[in-house]
Amino acid sequence: MAFVLQAQAQKFNLSGKVVDEANGEALAYAAVGVKGLGIGTTTNADGFFTLLNLPSDDLTLTIQYVGYNTSEVAIKDVKNQNPLIIKLSISEQMLQEVVVSGSNLDNQMISATDKISQISISPEALNALPSMGEKDIFRSIQLLPGVSGTNEASSGLYVRGGTPDQNLIVFDGFTVYHVDHFYGFFSAFNPNAVKNVQLHKGGFEAKYGGRLSSVMELTGKTGNQNKFSGGAAIGAISANAYLEIPIGDKVNLFVAGRRSYTDIITSGIYNDIFDLYNDDDSNIASQASQNQTQSRSGRGSTQQEETEPTFFFYDANVKLSFRPSTKDVISLSYYSGKDDLDNSRFSSNSFEDNNGETSLIETDVTDLLQWGNVGTSLRWARQWNDRFYSTVVTSFSNYFSDRDRISDVLIDREDSVINRSVGTVEVNDLFDYSFAINNEYLISQKHTMEFGVQSIFNDITYSLTANDTLNLIEEDNDGVQVAAYLQDTWEVNNKLTLIGGIRTSYFDVTDKFYYEPRVSASLKVTPKFKLKAAWGRYYQFVNRIVREDVSQGSRDFWLLADDLNSPVSFSRHLIGGFSYETDTWLFDVEVYDKSLDGIVEYSNRQAATSLDELEDTDYFFDGTGVARGVEWMIQKKSGNFKGWASYTLGEVVHDIPGISDDPYYALHDTRHEVNLVGTYEIGKWDFGATWVFGTGKPYTAPYGEYQLTTLDGTTYNYISVGAKNSFRLPDYHRLDMSVNYKFKLGSTGSGQVGLSLFNLYDRKNIWYKEFLVEEEEVIETDVNLIGFTPNLNVSVKF
Amino acid sequence: MKNSLFKFLIIIISGSWILACEEVPEFELDDTLPVVEAFLYMGDEVDDIKISEVVPFESSVENNEIDGLDIEILWKGESYALVNADSGGGKYYYPGDDLKILSGETYEISFLYEGEMITSSTTVPPAPDNLELSTDALELPQLVDIFDIRDLAQSGNSNVNVEWSNPNGDYYYLVIENIESDPEPIDVNDILSFNFEFTSVPTQNDFFTLIPFVHFTQFGTHRIILYRVNEEYALLYETIQQDSRDLNEPYTNIDNGVGIFSGFASDTVYLEINMQ
């Protein structure tokens, strides 16, 4: 592999590549340090690294990679070691599930990747955590401070008061717009297909753009380069398998797929266990049959019901990698995933008025939802020389969501029978065609320059049809973003690192340029104590719009910014913090403040404020927002017992004048959030437990009624909706536990049997509330999240 | 030294955050809102003010009208205190004659309700222009047979057009009332024995067709008042229906409340319905 050692007046340059010892896969973002010199860097996305101006050719490299054993490599007679390939082995003890990038396990090296708010995750190392059948990258990330862990119904990441659409999710170069399988119980990514994950919670660099909140970069597995291998796993909900196929010395094929099967085996273990550990009211029909007839007191009496959905999903990954030379890597990556969800149900309610007359209301709700992603990318990376590295990526991504919801209502009174059908059909289709060239040039030991151009063509359609005929929204827009960026990482000295960059975007829909300067700094006060700060401006050109729906739960859809309905949104990040790190412990605190502009909400509920507005039927409202908070985390990084405790104090306030006269807490506002994560390993056994607590989320609800009489003498009755998001769901909390047993299969294979206990104490966490108004009655339905669910899973690999 | 630095950082970070909390008003489940239905008519007394309240589902209160409020109308810097009607019912009026409701003038209403100041304002629009009838007088026979009544209503021969200028598509509504003290019914059977009055829904047209037995039922002098409607009332009317899915509430111009405070300006014409 590329290895160059050049004398430059007693200075040496060193290049190499870090790979997995077992299968030869490149390890992206591994920390490479020179022992005792305080010099370090990280590998790029293809595992390459370069160290410039080393004072000696006799040195020891220390290489760290999350989930792998730390390796020390002594370099003496460098010419005879060419090419330098450093091989790391997977840690037997899976030392860390998660590590803040740049953390110094051995306290003997300084990582050049000490970047604020950046977290590195190894999917390989997530086995010990409890799961719903399979380890899940996004669910694990939700256990980190600053990332909301109470959004059980979404794998989407609510990072520091941002919403999932404000996260740039990049998988092998293509953007993924929706990451949920089955309301988020699984993320769209099969962890068996992912080698590395980098999460930037804020203050991210100029090479990333088009999003306001965070960046998550996933690198897909290339597969075993040494031998044919694979694996399979089955849980109580889904099954998955993968194959790693080397084709000659230069080509690798990786194939992975998984699918849930609860739609096929409807009376299987899932339903049995589910019914066993959930009350008899787990579906709306049975609950409705238990409802007692309630007497109205002249006011809207409410009856509560509960419902659970049924579903299936699948996803598939294929990655073909080709290494034509030691300097080039070409890969073709493909992903496809789809969810099919049926939330249909039937309810029957009876009411008795003051005169003793009984009304029966039967509601038959058809509620079907399909969504998914298709993405593919062709990527060429080349290490031109020890200083210059480029990647060229062209990609395609599609997100689709079709929702069909019709309610048939039968009102049977003693003197009449009324049938009514109401509902909506909602279709969202998003296409993304992208091209990007990214370059990295090591000017000197102190300066690394990154620059590139990126362009995206988006074509987004959205339609919302009410009662099959009335088109409430019909949008079909396309637009091009072209961005260029330039960034310098300046190692001022051994203590201070500054990163400054500028990103400029042109958006043809608005015909405007957008400037996004960004800076960050890291100061090592002592080897263990570090101060950090970042500031930046961010723009977003495609927005996920929340469509407020008080009665059926709010939904969202993607729309291209157009400065009419949906403005180009903006965010300013200001982050500061410090960390104190020893060999065993990490204590990390970060405070963040984000201001937001151009956040959009869609609501049919709001009356227009002028007749002109009314005629435009303009139900898009935009405004500003603030998200701020403090994150504390203490992590035990090594030993048999590992884990972390974190607490996030935060608030998210939106101020959209068309929606509410006063500022209000956003739907995802959580004041207090606590995450406790622990794993314990003894012999072949792993034990894991996680506990999540979060303040209940806000919601809007009908709370009273009133009358108005118009001039012609007609009196109208109204249900009054309380102030926007002024109600709070009960606090969310959940305990999950797991136990895994690892065993060997033959000479090279291995396997694992695991039991996960999800929501161990069967907390009835509420996802959202639905309100059905019939005959001035308000029927309130708590749509609950999943109760206690044990799950057995078995996996093997060879 | 290190411990001190830690403490200092924690205090700074926590303190700065708490000081920076956003102001978000609290909303209590048993809070209620006043419902204002207050209308000012150009040239008329102020006597169409009704205040009620939103009744929370949790409440056992049956009567939602609010009496005993200190309501003021502000006009040209002067305050005019309204009086609660003797019959209660949440109705209020102004007892004096010094509060003039004039076209183009702006009036404010305000009162304190459960610690919140409820306010609104309205500007009385200009009076309608060029109001006229297609005929000032109509001769009709007194009818006996129900089929004759139907035929008369359906023939269109006895319709009267009310017309006015409306180049901007403003909203208007009509009130037709018989001002005779003891009117003779067109229908001998006198099915509608009271003094007839009809109020139309708001219209953006520049005409309204009066049809026998729909808009008038008696002989005698009829006063036809055409009101020009403010934008706020037009908005209320446009949003009057609540969709049970969206739970959209009608337009309100009441701060800290719901309902409407609106002014109307009118012009009047008279129609004589004479017996043949």
PDB file of N, CA and C in Angstrom, chain A residues 297 299 529 551 578 580 591 604-605 608 611 614 628-630 632 651 653 662-663 665 703-712 716 718-722 726-727 773 778, chain B residues 5-6 9 13-14 17 20-22 24-25 27 29 31 35 37 41 54-57 61-62 64 173 199 201 231 233 238 240-242 244-251 264:
ATOM      1  N   SER A 297     -72.955  14.997  30.677  1.00  0.00           N
ATOM      2  CA  SER A 297     -73.422  15.970  31.647  1.00  0.00           C
ATOM      3  C   SER A 297     -73.703  17.288  30.939  1.00  0.00           C
ATOM      4  N   ARG A 299     -72.054  18.246  28.492  1.00  0.00           N
ATOM      5  CA  ARG A 299     -70.786  18.641  27.898  1.00  0.00           C
ATOM      6  C   ARG A 299     -70.258  17.456  27.100  1.00  0.00           C
ATOM      7  N   PHE A 529      -7.747  17.650  29.974  1.00  0.00           N
ATOM      8  CA  PHE A 529      -8.800  18.661  30.026  1.00  0.00           C
ATOM      9  C   PHE A 529      -8.799  19.494  28.751  1.00  0.00           C
ATOM     10  N   SER A 551     -56.869  16.289  15.252  1.00  0.00           N
ATOM     11  CA  SER A 551     -57.764  15.161  15.481  1.00  0.00           C
ATOM     12  C   SER A 551     -57.111  13.820  15.192  1.00  0.00           C
ATOM     13  N   PHE A 578     -16.553  21.600  27.489  1.00  0.00           N
ATOM     14  CA  PHE A 578     -15.257  21.087  27.920  1.00  0.00           C
ATOM     15  C   PHE A 578     -15.375  19.601  28.189  1.00  0.00           C
ATOM     16  N   TYR A 580     -13.226  16.245  30.247  1.00  0.00           N
ATOM     17  CA  TYR A 580     -12.135  15.765  31.093  1.00  0.00           C
ATOM     18  C   TYR A 580     -12.091  14.261  30.927  1.00  0.00           C
ATOM     19  N   VAL A 591     -22.696  23.030  25.915  1.00  0.00           N
ATOM     20  CA  VAL A 591     -23.872  23.896  25.913  1.00  0.00           C
ATOM     21  C   VAL A 591     -24.061  24.394  24.487  1.00  0.00           C
ATOM     22  N   ASN A 604     -54.526  23.514   8.719  1.00  0.00           N
ATOM     23  CA  ASN A 604     -55.857  23.906   8.242  1.00  0.00           C
ATOM     24  C   ASN A 604     -56.654  24.577   9.340  1.00  0.00           C
ATOM     25  N   ARG A 605     -56.134  24.527  10.530  1.00  0.00           N
ATOM     26  CA  ARG A 605     -56.914  24.954  11.691  1.00  0.00           C
ATOM     27  C   ARG A 605     -56.936  26.462  11.843  1.00  0.00           C
ATOM     28  N   ALA A 608     -57.672  32.628   8.492  1.00  0.00           N
ATOM     29  CA  ALA A 608     -56.883  33.669   7.843  1.00  0.00           C
ATOM     30  C   ALA A 608     -57.051  34.983   8.598  1.00  0.00           C
ATOM     31  N   LEU A 611     -58.931  38.807   4.129  1.00  0.00           N
ATOM     32  CA  LEU A 611     -59.684  38.126   3.080  1.00  0.00           C
ATOM     33  C   LEU A 611     -58.773  37.708   1.936  1.00  0.00           C
ATOM     34  N   LEU A 614     -57.273  34.560   2.830  1.00  0.00           N
ATOM     35  CA  LEU A 614     -58.267  33.496   2.787  1.00  0.00           C
ATOM     36  C   LEU A 614     -58.419  32.960   1.368  1.00  0.00           C
ATOM     37  N   ARG A 628     -32.024  25.464  22.707  1.00  0.00           N
ATOM     38  CA  ARG A 628     -30.812  25.596  23.511  1.00  0.00           C
ATOM     39  C   ARG A 628     -30.834  24.563  24.620  1.00  0.00           C
ATOM     40  N   GLY A 629     -29.668  24.274  25.103  1.00  0.00           N
ATOM     41  CA  GLY A 629     -29.618  23.280  26.154  1.00  0.00           C
ATOM     42  C   GLY A 629     -28.194  23.005  26.615  1.00  0.00           C
ATOM     43  N   VAL A 630     -28.117  22.166  27.630  1.00  0.00           N
ATOM     44  CA  VAL A 630     -26.832  21.745  28.176  1.00  0.00           C
ATOM     45  C   VAL A 630     -26.823  20.228  28.256  1.00  0.00           C
ATOM     46  N   TRP A 632     -24.777  16.890  29.732  1.00  0.00           N
ATOM     47  CA  TRP A 632     -23.735  16.342  30.605  1.00  0.00           C
ATOM     48  C   TRP A 632     -23.630  14.859  30.318  1.00  0.00           C
ATOM     49  N   GLU A 651     -34.610  23.113  25.713  1.00  0.00           N
ATOM     50  CA  GLU A 651     -35.921  23.602  25.310  1.00  0.00           C
ATOM     51  C   GLU A 651     -35.889  23.960  23.829  1.00  0.00           C
ATOM     52  N   VAL A 653     -38.354  26.209  21.347  1.00  0.00           N
ATOM     53  CA  VAL A 653     -39.506  27.103  21.272  1.00  0.00           C
ATOM     54  C   VAL A 653     -39.628  27.622  19.850  1.00  0.00           C
ATOM     55  N   ASP A 662     -48.617  33.583  20.621  1.00  0.00           N
ATOM     56  CA  ASP A 662     -47.472  33.513  21.536  1.00  0.00           C
ATOM     57  C   ASP A 662     -46.494  32.438  21.063  1.00  0.00           C
ATOM     58  N   PRO A 663     -45.243  32.559  21.465  1.00  0.00           N
ATOM     59  CA  PRO A 663     -44.312  31.449  21.201  1.00  0.00           C
ATOM     60  C   PRO A 663     -44.808  30.183  21.893  1.00  0.00           C
ATOM     61  N   TYR A 665     -43.925  25.758  22.734  1.00  0.00           N
ATOM     62  CA  TYR A 665     -42.939  24.677  22.711  1.00  0.00           C
ATOM     63  C   TYR A 665     -43.173  23.805  21.476  1.00  0.00           C
ATOM     64  N   TYR A 703     -60.379  21.397  24.232  1.00  0.00           N
ATOM     65  CA  TYR A 703     -60.560  21.409  25.693  1.00  0.00           C
ATOM     66  C   TYR A 703     -61.902  21.981  26.122  1.00  0.00           C
ATOM     67  N   GLY A 704     -62.681  22.561  25.210  1.00  0.00           N
ATOM     68  CA  GLY A 704     -63.952  23.124  25.643  1.00  0.00           C
ATOM     69  C   GLY A 704     -64.829  23.439  24.456  1.00  0.00           C
ATOM     70  N   GLU A 705     -65.966  24.059  24.726  1.00  0.00           N
ATOM     71  CA  GLU A 705     -66.869  24.389  23.630  1.00  0.00           C
ATOM     72  C   GLU A 705     -67.527  25.736  23.885  1.00  0.00           C
ATOM     73  N   TYR A 706     -67.998  26.360  22.805  1.00  0.00           N
ATOM     74  CA  TYR A 706     -68.699  27.632  22.922  1.00  0.00           C
ATOM     75  C   TYR A 706     -69.631  27.811  21.734  1.00  0.00           C
ATOM     76  N   GLN A 707     -70.430  28.871  21.799  1.00  0.00           N
ATOM     77  CA  GLN A 707     -71.388  29.142  20.723  1.00  0.00           C
ATOM     78  C   GLN A 707     -71.209  30.561  20.212  1.00  0.00           C
ATOM     79  N   LEU A 708     -71.503  30.724  18.937  1.00  0.00           N
ATOM     80  CA  LEU A 708     -71.587  32.059  18.345  1.00  0.00           C
ATOM     81  C   LEU A 708     -72.887  32.128  17.564  1.00  0.00           C
ATOM     82  N   THR A 709     -73.546  33.276  17.654  1.00  0.00           N
ATOM     83  CA  THR A 709     -74.771  33.491  16.888  1.00  0.00           C
ATOM     84  C   THR A 709     -74.501  34.568  15.847  1.00  0.00           C
ATOM     85  N   THR A 710     -74.746  34.216  14.598  1.00  0.00           N
ATOM     86  CA  THR A 710     -74.505  35.199  13.539  1.00  0.00           C
ATOM     87  C   THR A 710     -75.707  36.129  13.429  1.00  0.00           C
ATOM     88  N   LEU A 711     -75.574  37.169  12.618  1.00  0.00           N
ATOM     89  CA  LEU A 711     -76.596  38.207  12.546  1.00  0.00           C
ATOM     90  C   LEU A 711     -77.918  37.683  12.027  1.00  0.00           C
ATOM     91  N   ASP A 712     -77.869  36.621  11.250  1.00  0.00           N
ATOM     92  CA  ASP A 712     -79.129  36.082  10.753  1.00  0.00           C
ATOM     93  C   ASP A 712     -79.781  35.133  11.745  1.00  0.00           C
ATOM     94  N   TYR A 716     -74.025  28.694  16.067  1.00  0.00           N
ATOM     95  CA  TYR A 716     -73.052  27.656  15.732  1.00  0.00           C
ATOM     96  C   TYR A 716     -72.335  27.215  17.009  1.00  0.00           C
ATOM     97  N   TYR A 718     -68.998  25.372  18.667  1.00  0.00           N
ATOM     98  CA  TYR A 718     -67.591  25.144  18.336  1.00  0.00           C
ATOM     99  C   TYR A 718     -66.891  24.364  19.437  1.00  0.00           C
ATOM    100  N   ILE A 719     -65.992  23.508  18.981  1.00  0.00           N
ATOM    101  CA  ILE A 719     -65.041  22.897  19.904  1.00  0.00           C
ATOM    102  C   ILE A 719     -63.849  23.842  19.964  1.00  0.00           C
ATOM    103  N   SER A 720     -63.452  24.211  21.147  1.00  0.00           N
ATOM    104  CA  SER A 720     -62.317  25.121  21.296  1.00  0.00           C
ATOM    105  C   SER A 720     -61.032  24.325  21.522  1.00  0.00           C
ATOM    106  N   VAL A 721     -60.033  24.680  20.749  1.00  0.00           N
ATOM    107  CA  VAL A 721     -58.738  24.026  20.893  1.00  0.00           C
ATOM    108  C   VAL A 721     -57.856  24.911  21.768  1.00  0.00           C
ATOM    109  N   GLY A 722     -57.213  24.314  22.709  1.00  0.00           N
ATOM    110  CA  GLY A 722     -56.363  25.074  23.630  1.00  0.00           C
ATOM    111  C   GLY A 722     -55.186  25.692  22.916  1.00  0.00           C
ATOM    112  N   SER A 726     -50.026  23.311  24.181  1.00  0.00           N
ATOM    113  CA  SER A 726     -50.049  23.716  25.588  1.00  0.00           C
ATOM    114  C   SER A 726     -50.278  22.543  26.525  1.00  0.00           C
ATOM    115  N   PHE A 727     -50.591  21.392  25.977  1.00  0.00           N
ATOM    116  CA  PHE A 727     -50.756  20.210  26.830  1.00  0.00           C
ATOM    117  C   PHE A 727     -49.488  19.358  26.744  1.00  0.00           C
ATOM    118  N   VAL A 773     -64.481  14.117  16.749  1.00  0.00           N
ATOM    119  CA  VAL A 773     -65.630  14.901  17.200  1.00  0.00           C
ATOM    120  C   VAL A 773     -66.848  14.439  16.424  1.00  0.00           C
ATOM    121  N   VAL A 778     -66.501  14.401  22.024  1.00  0.00           N
ATOM    122  CA  VAL A 778     -65.089  14.285  21.705  1.00  0.00           C
ATOM    123  C   VAL A 778     -64.600  12.927  22.192  1.00  0.00           C
TER     124      VAL A 778
ATOM    125  N   LEU B   5     -11.896  25.399  38.568  1.00  0.00           N
ATOM    126  CA  LEU B   5     -12.187  25.671  37.161  1.00  0.00           C
ATOM    127  C   LEU B   5     -13.448  24.935  36.718  1.00  0.00           C
ATOM    128  N   PHE B   6     -13.544  23.668  37.149  1.00  0.00           N
ATOM    129  CA  PHE B   6     -14.745  22.890  36.847  1.00  0.00           C
ATOM    130  C   PHE B   6     -16.000  23.575  37.363  1.00  0.00           C
ATOM    131  N   LEU B   9     -16.913  26.617  35.415  1.00  0.00           N
ATOM    132  CA  LEU B   9     -17.488  26.333  34.108  1.00  0.00           C
ATOM    133  C   LEU B   9     -18.930  25.868  34.225  1.00  0.00           C
ATOM    134  N   ILE B  13     -22.082  27.813  32.639  1.00  0.00           N
ATOM    135  CA  ILE B  13     -22.905  27.163  31.614  1.00  0.00           C
ATOM    136  C   ILE B  13     -24.355  27.057  32.069  1.00  0.00           C
ATOM    137  N   SER B  14     -24.576  26.575  33.296  1.00  0.00           N
ATOM    138  CA  SER B  14     -25.939  26.396  33.777  1.00  0.00           C
ATOM    139  C   SER B  14     -26.637  27.742  33.923  1.00  0.00           C
ATOM    140  N   TRP B  17     -27.706  29.463  30.762  1.00  0.00           N
ATOM    141  CA  TRP B  17     -28.817  28.816  30.099  1.00  0.00           C
ATOM    142  C   TRP B  17     -30.136  29.189  30.765  1.00  0.00           C
ATOM    143  N   ALA B  20     -31.478  32.423  30.015  1.00  0.00           N
ATOM    144  CA  ALA B  20     -31.858  32.619  28.624  1.00  0.00           C
ATOM    145  C   ALA B  20     -33.150  31.901  28.250  1.00  0.00           C
ATOM    146  N   CYS B  21     -33.898  31.351  29.233  1.00  0.00           N
ATOM    147  CA  CYS B  21     -35.126  30.621  28.923  1.00  0.00           C
ATOM    148  C   CYS B  21     -36.104  31.491  28.145  1.00  0.00           C
ATOM    149  N   GLU B  22     -36.792  30.882  27.202  1.00  0.00           N
ATOM    150  CA  GLU B  22     -37.781  31.615  26.415  1.00  0.00           C
ATOM    151  C   GLU B  22     -39.065  31.807  27.219  1.00  0.00           C
ATOM    152  N   VAL B  24     -42.706  31.420  27.437  1.00  0.00           N
ATOM    153  CA  VAL B  24     -43.829  30.719  26.832  1.00  0.00           C
ATOM    154  C   VAL B  24     -44.975  30.734  27.828  1.00  0.00           C
ATOM    155  N   PRO B  25     -46.118  31.334  27.473  1.00  0.00           N
ATOM    156  CA  PRO B  25     -47.219  31.441  28.427  1.00  0.00           C
ATOM    157  C   PRO B  25     -47.730  30.073  28.870  1.00  0.00           C
ATOM    158  N   PHE B  27     -50.625  27.451  30.010  1.00  0.00           N
ATOM    159  CA  PHE B  27     -52.033  27.249  29.676  1.00  0.00           C
ATOM    160  C   PHE B  27     -52.597  26.221  30.644  1.00  0.00           C
ATOM    161  N   LEU B  29     -55.655  23.790  32.098  1.00  0.00           N
ATOM    162  CA  LEU B  29     -56.766  23.034  31.536  1.00  0.00           C
ATOM    163  C   LEU B  29     -58.119  23.655  31.893  1.00  0.00           C
ATOM    164  N   ASP B  31     -58.591  26.805  32.459  1.00  0.00           N
ATOM    165  CA  ASP B  31     -58.690  28.181  31.983  1.00  0.00           C
ATOM    166  C   ASP B  31     -59.842  28.268  31.000  1.00  0.00           C
ATOM    167  N   VAL B  35     -66.074  34.816  25.214  1.00  0.00           N
ATOM    168  CA  VAL B  35     -66.583  34.820  23.844  1.00  0.00           C
ATOM    169  C   VAL B  35     -67.332  36.137  23.646  1.00  0.00           C
ATOM    170  N   GLU B  37     -69.461  38.754  21.406  1.00  0.00           N
ATOM    171  CA  GLU B  37     -70.305  39.021  20.236  1.00  0.00           C
ATOM    172  C   GLU B  37     -70.777  40.461  20.381  1.00  0.00           C
ATOM    173  N   TYR B  41     -73.634  49.566  15.256  1.00  0.00           N
ATOM    174  CA  TYR B  41     -74.332  49.922  14.016  1.00  0.00           C
ATOM    175  C   TYR B  41     -74.321  51.424  13.865  1.00  0.00           C
ATOM    176  N   VAL B  54     -66.001  30.260  26.843  1.00  0.00           N
ATOM    177  CA  VAL B  54     -65.737  28.873  26.457  1.00  0.00           C
ATOM    178  C   VAL B  54     -65.843  28.022  27.724  1.00  0.00           C
ATOM    179  N   VAL B  55     -66.565  26.943  27.614  1.00  0.00           N
ATOM    180  CA  VAL B  55     -66.728  26.089  28.795  1.00  0.00           C
ATOM    181  C   VAL B  55     -65.849  24.859  28.640  1.00  0.00           C
ATOM    182  N   PRO B  56     -64.857  24.718  29.499  1.00  0.00           N
ATOM    183  CA  PRO B  56     -64.002  23.524  29.401  1.00  0.00           C
ATOM    184  C   PRO B  56     -64.807  22.238  29.606  1.00  0.00           C
ATOM    185  N   PHE B  57     -64.385  21.168  28.934  1.00  0.00           N
ATOM    186  CA  PHE B  57     -65.073  19.890  29.109  1.00  0.00           C
ATOM    187  C   PHE B  57     -65.085  19.462  30.564  1.00  0.00           C
ATOM    188  N   VAL B  61     -70.200  23.731  34.715  1.00  0.00           N
ATOM    189  CA  VAL B  61     -71.007  24.946  34.562  1.00  0.00           C
ATOM    190  C   VAL B  61     -71.960  24.781  33.388  1.00  0.00           C
ATOM    191  N   GLU B  62     -73.229  25.143  33.593  1.00  0.00           N
ATOM    192  CA  GLU B  62     -74.214  25.040  32.532  1.00  0.00           C
ATOM    193  C   GLU B  62     -74.399  26.369  31.820  1.00  0.00           C
ATOM    194  N   ASN B  64     -73.141  29.689  30.391  1.00  0.00           N
ATOM    195  CA  ASN B  64     -71.848  30.218  29.970  1.00  0.00           C
ATOM    196  C   ASN B  64     -71.899  31.715  29.673  1.00  0.00           C
ATOM    197  N   TYR B 173     -75.033  42.768   4.108  1.00  0.00           N
ATOM    198  CA  TYR B 173     -76.194  41.934   4.418  1.00  0.00           C
ATOM    199  C   TYR B 173     -77.411  42.839   4.605  1.00  0.00           C
ATOM    200  N   THR B 199     -83.284  38.531   7.996  1.00  0.00           N
ATOM    201  CA  THR B 199     -81.880  38.938   7.895  1.00  0.00           C
ATOM    202  C   THR B 199     -81.177  38.007   6.930  1.00  0.00           C
ATOM    203  N   VAL B 201     -77.909  36.351   4.802  1.00  0.00           N
ATOM    204  CA  VAL B 201     -76.505  36.040   5.061  1.00  0.00           C
ATOM    205  C   VAL B 201     -75.666  37.065   4.309  1.00  0.00           C
ATOM    206  N   GLU B 231     -64.366  43.819   7.257  1.00  0.00           N
ATOM    207  CA  GLU B 231     -63.609  42.630   6.863  1.00  0.00           C
ATOM    208  C   GLU B 231     -63.618  41.575   7.961  1.00  0.00           C
ATOM    209  N   TYR B 233     -65.940  40.824  10.076  1.00  0.00           N
ATOM    210  CA  TYR B 233     -67.156  40.010  10.124  1.00  0.00           C
ATOM    211  C   TYR B 233     -67.237  39.099   8.894  1.00  0.00           C
ATOM    212  N   GLU B 238     -66.854  33.711   6.645  1.00  0.00           N
ATOM    213  CA  GLU B 238     -66.181  32.773   5.746  1.00  0.00           C
ATOM    214  C   GLU B 238     -65.644  31.547   6.478  1.00  0.00           C
ATOM    215  N   ILE B 240     -67.021  30.244   9.281  1.00  0.00           N
ATOM    216  CA  ILE B 240     -68.012  29.968  10.325  1.00  0.00           C
ATOM    217  C   ILE B 240     -68.176  28.469  10.584  1.00  0.00           C
ATOM    218  N   GLN B 241     -67.898  27.642   9.557  1.00  0.00           N
ATOM    219  CA  GLN B 241     -68.095  26.205   9.732  1.00  0.00           C
ATOM    220  C   GLN B 241     -66.830  25.563  10.313  1.00  0.00           C
ATOM    221  N   GLN B 242     -67.000  24.800  11.350  1.00  0.00           N
ATOM    222  CA  GLN B 242     -65.852  24.095  11.931  1.00  0.00           C
ATOM    223  C   GLN B 242     -65.775  22.689  11.362  1.00  0.00           C
ATOM    224  N   SER B 244     -64.664  19.044  11.650  1.00  0.00           N
ATOM    225  CA  SER B 244     -64.373  18.211  12.826  1.00  0.00           C
ATOM    226  C   SER B 244     -62.998  17.570  12.757  1.00  0.00           C
ATOM    227  N   ARG B 245     -62.389  17.558  11.559  1.00  0.00           N
ATOM    228  CA  ARG B 245     -61.043  16.967  11.475  1.00  0.00           C
ATOM    229  C   ARG B 245     -59.982  17.985  11.865  1.00  0.00           C
ATOM    230  N   ASP B 246     -60.140  19.193  11.334  1.00  0.00           N
ATOM    231  CA  ASP B 246     -59.114  20.200  11.609  1.00  0.00           C
ATOM    232  C   ASP B 246     -59.377  20.952  12.902  1.00  0.00           C
ATOM    233  N   LEU B 247     -60.662  20.950  13.315  1.00  0.00           N
ATOM    234  CA  LEU B 247     -61.062  21.735  14.487  1.00  0.00           C
ATOM    235  C   LEU B 247     -60.662  23.202  14.317  1.00  0.00           C
ATOM    236  N   ASN B 248     -60.807  23.667  13.091  1.00  0.00           N
ATOM    237  CA  ASN B 248     -60.528  25.078  12.843  1.00  0.00           C
ATOM    238  C   ASN B 248     -61.595  25.929  13.511  1.00  0.00           C
ATOM    239  N   GLU B 249     -61.167  26.925  14.212  1.00  0.00           N
ATOM    240  CA  GLU B 249     -62.121  27.819  14.858  1.00  0.00           C
ATOM    241  C   GLU B 249     -62.344  29.031  13.971  1.00  0.00           C
ATOM    242  N   PRO B 250     -63.510  29.665  14.085  1.00  0.00           N
ATOM    243  CA  PRO B 250     -63.775  30.808  13.219  1.00  0.00           C
ATOM    244  C   PRO B 250     -62.853  31.975  13.548  1.00  0.00           C
ATOM    245  N   TYR B 251     -62.756  32.861  12.597  1.00  0.00           N
ATOM    246  CA  TYR B 251     -61.900  34.037  12.779  1.00  0.00           C
ATOM    247  C   TYR B 251     -62.331  34.826  14.009  1.00  0.00           C
ATOM    248  N   PHE B 264     -70.844  48.123  11.713  1.00  0.00           N
ATOM    249  CA  PHE B 264     -71.577  48.064  10.446  1.00  0.00           C
ATOM    250  C   PHE B 264     -72.107  49.454  10.128  1.00  0.00           C
TER     251      PHE B 264
END
